[in-house]
mmCIF file of C-alpha atoms in Angstrom:
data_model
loop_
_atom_site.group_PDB
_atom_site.id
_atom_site.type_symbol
_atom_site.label_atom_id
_atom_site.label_comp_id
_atom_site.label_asym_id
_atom_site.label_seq_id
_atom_site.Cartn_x
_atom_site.Cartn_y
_atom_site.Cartn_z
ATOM 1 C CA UNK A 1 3.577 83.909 183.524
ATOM 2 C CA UNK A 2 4.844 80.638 184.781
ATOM 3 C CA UNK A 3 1.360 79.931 186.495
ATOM 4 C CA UNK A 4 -0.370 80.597 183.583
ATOM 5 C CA UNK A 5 1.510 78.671 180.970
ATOM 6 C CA UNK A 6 0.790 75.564 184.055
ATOM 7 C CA UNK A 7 -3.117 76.476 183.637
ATOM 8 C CA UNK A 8 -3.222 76.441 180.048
ATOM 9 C CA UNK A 9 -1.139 73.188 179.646
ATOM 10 C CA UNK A 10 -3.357 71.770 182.405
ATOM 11 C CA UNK A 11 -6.317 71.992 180.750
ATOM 12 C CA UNK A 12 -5.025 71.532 177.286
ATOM 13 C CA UNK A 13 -3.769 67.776 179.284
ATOM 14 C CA UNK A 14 -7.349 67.685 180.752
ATOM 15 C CA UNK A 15 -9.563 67.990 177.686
ATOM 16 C CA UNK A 16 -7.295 65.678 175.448
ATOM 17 C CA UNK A 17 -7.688 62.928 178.380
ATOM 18 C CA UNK A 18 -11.197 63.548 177.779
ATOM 19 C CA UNK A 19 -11.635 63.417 174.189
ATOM 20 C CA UNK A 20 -9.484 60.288 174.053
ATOM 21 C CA UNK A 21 -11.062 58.437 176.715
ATOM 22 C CA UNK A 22 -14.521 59.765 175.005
ATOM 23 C CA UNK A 23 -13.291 57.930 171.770
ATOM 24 C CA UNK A 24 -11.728 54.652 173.649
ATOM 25 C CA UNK A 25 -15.154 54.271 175.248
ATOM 26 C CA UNK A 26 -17.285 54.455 172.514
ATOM 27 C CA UNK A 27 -14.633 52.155 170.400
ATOM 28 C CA UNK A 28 -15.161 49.650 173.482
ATOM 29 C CA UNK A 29 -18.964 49.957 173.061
ATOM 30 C CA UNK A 30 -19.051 49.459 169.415
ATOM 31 C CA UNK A 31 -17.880 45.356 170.242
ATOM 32 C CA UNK A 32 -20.854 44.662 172.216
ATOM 33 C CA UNK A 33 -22.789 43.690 169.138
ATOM 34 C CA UNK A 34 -20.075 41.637 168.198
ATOM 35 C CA UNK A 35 -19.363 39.899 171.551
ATOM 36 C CA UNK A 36 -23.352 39.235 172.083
ATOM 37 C CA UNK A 37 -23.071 37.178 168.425
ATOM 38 C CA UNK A 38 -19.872 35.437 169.691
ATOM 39 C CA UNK A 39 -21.588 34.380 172.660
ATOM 40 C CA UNK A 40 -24.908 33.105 170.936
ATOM 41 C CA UNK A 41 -22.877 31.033 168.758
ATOM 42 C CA UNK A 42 -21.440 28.930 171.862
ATOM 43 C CA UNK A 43 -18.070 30.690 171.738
ATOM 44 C CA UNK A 44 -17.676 29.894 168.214
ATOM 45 C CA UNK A 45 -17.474 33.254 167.277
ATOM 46 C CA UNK A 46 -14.680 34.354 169.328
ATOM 47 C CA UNK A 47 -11.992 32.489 167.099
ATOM 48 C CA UNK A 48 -12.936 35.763 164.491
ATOM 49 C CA UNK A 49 -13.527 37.597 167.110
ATOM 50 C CA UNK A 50 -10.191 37.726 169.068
ATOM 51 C CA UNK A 51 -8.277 38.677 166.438
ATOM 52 C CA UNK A 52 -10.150 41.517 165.096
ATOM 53 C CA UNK A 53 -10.990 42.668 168.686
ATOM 54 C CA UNK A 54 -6.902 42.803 169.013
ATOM 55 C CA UNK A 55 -5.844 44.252 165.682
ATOM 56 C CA UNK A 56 -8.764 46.793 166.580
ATOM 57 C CA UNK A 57 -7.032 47.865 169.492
ATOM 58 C CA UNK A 58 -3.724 48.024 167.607
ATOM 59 C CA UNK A 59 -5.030 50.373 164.823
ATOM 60 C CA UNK A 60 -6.491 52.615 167.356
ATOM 61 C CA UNK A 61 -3.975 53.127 169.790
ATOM 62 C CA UNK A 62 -1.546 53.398 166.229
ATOM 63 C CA UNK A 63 -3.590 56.163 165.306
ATOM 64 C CA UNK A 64 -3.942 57.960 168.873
ATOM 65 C CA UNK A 65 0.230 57.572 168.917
ATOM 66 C CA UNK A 66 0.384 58.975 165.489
ATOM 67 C CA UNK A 67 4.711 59.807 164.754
ATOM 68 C CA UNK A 68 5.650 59.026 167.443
ATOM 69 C CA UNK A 69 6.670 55.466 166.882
ATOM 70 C CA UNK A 70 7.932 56.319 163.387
ATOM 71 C CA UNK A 71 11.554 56.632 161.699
ATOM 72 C CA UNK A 72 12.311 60.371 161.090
ATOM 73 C CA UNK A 73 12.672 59.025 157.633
ATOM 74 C CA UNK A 74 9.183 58.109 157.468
ATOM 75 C CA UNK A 75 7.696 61.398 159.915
ATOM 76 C CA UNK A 76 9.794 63.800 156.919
ATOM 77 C CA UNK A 77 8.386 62.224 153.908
ATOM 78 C CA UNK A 78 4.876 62.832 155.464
ATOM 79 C CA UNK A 79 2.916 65.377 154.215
ATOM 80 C CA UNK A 80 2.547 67.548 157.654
ATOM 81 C CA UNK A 81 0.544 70.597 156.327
ATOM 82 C CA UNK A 82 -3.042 69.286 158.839
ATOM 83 C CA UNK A 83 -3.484 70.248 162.451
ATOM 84 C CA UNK A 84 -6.111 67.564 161.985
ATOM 85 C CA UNK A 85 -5.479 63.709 162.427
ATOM 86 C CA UNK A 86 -8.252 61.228 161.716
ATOM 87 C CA UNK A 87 -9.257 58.972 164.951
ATOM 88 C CA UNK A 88 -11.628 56.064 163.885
ATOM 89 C CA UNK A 89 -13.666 58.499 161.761
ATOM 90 C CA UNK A 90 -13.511 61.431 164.028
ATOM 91 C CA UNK A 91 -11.404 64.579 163.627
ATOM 92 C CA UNK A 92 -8.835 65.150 166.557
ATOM 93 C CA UNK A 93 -6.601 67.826 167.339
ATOM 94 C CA UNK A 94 -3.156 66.915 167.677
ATOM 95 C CA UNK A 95 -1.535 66.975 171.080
ATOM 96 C CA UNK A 96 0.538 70.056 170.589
ATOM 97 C CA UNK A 97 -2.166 72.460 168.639
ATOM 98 C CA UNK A 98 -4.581 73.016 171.530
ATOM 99 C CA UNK A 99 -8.006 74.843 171.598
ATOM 100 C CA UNK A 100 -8.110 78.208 170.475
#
């Protein structure tokens, strides 16, 4: 029972590492646009770009964290009735409901 309760969490671990690297890659690819612009205007750009490029990152990995960095005061008010969280437009199980 022990073994199996390993297996399932393994691959539970396994296809959340993929789905979240999945959405962190194509996040990454979505600046190229921007960067190529930056660059054409002789670095110009990359005084707008920086920042949003950073905040970016913050909001994402905000959302990926979800409660976890949040006062129980805050997590309780929350309305908790989804299984679903929203990742930068995509749906996204939460860690602990798995794939049934």
């Amino acid at each position: 029972m022990i073994k199996q309760i390993k297996k399932e969490s393994s691959s539970e671990l396994s296809f959340l590492c993929f789905v979240y690297f999945s959405f962190f890659s194509f996040f990454e690819l979505s600046f190229i646009g921007w960067n190529i612009l930056a660059g054409l205007s002789l670095g110009i750009g990359f005084l707008w770009l920086v920042p949003y490029y950073n905040a970016a990152h913050a909001e994402f990995y905000r959302t990926l964290a979800g409660d976890q960095f949040k006062s129980k005061d805050q997590v309780q008010s929350k309305n908790r009735s989804s299984s679903v969280r929203e990742l930068s437009g995509f749906f996204v199980l939460n860690p602990g409901e798995g794939r049934r």
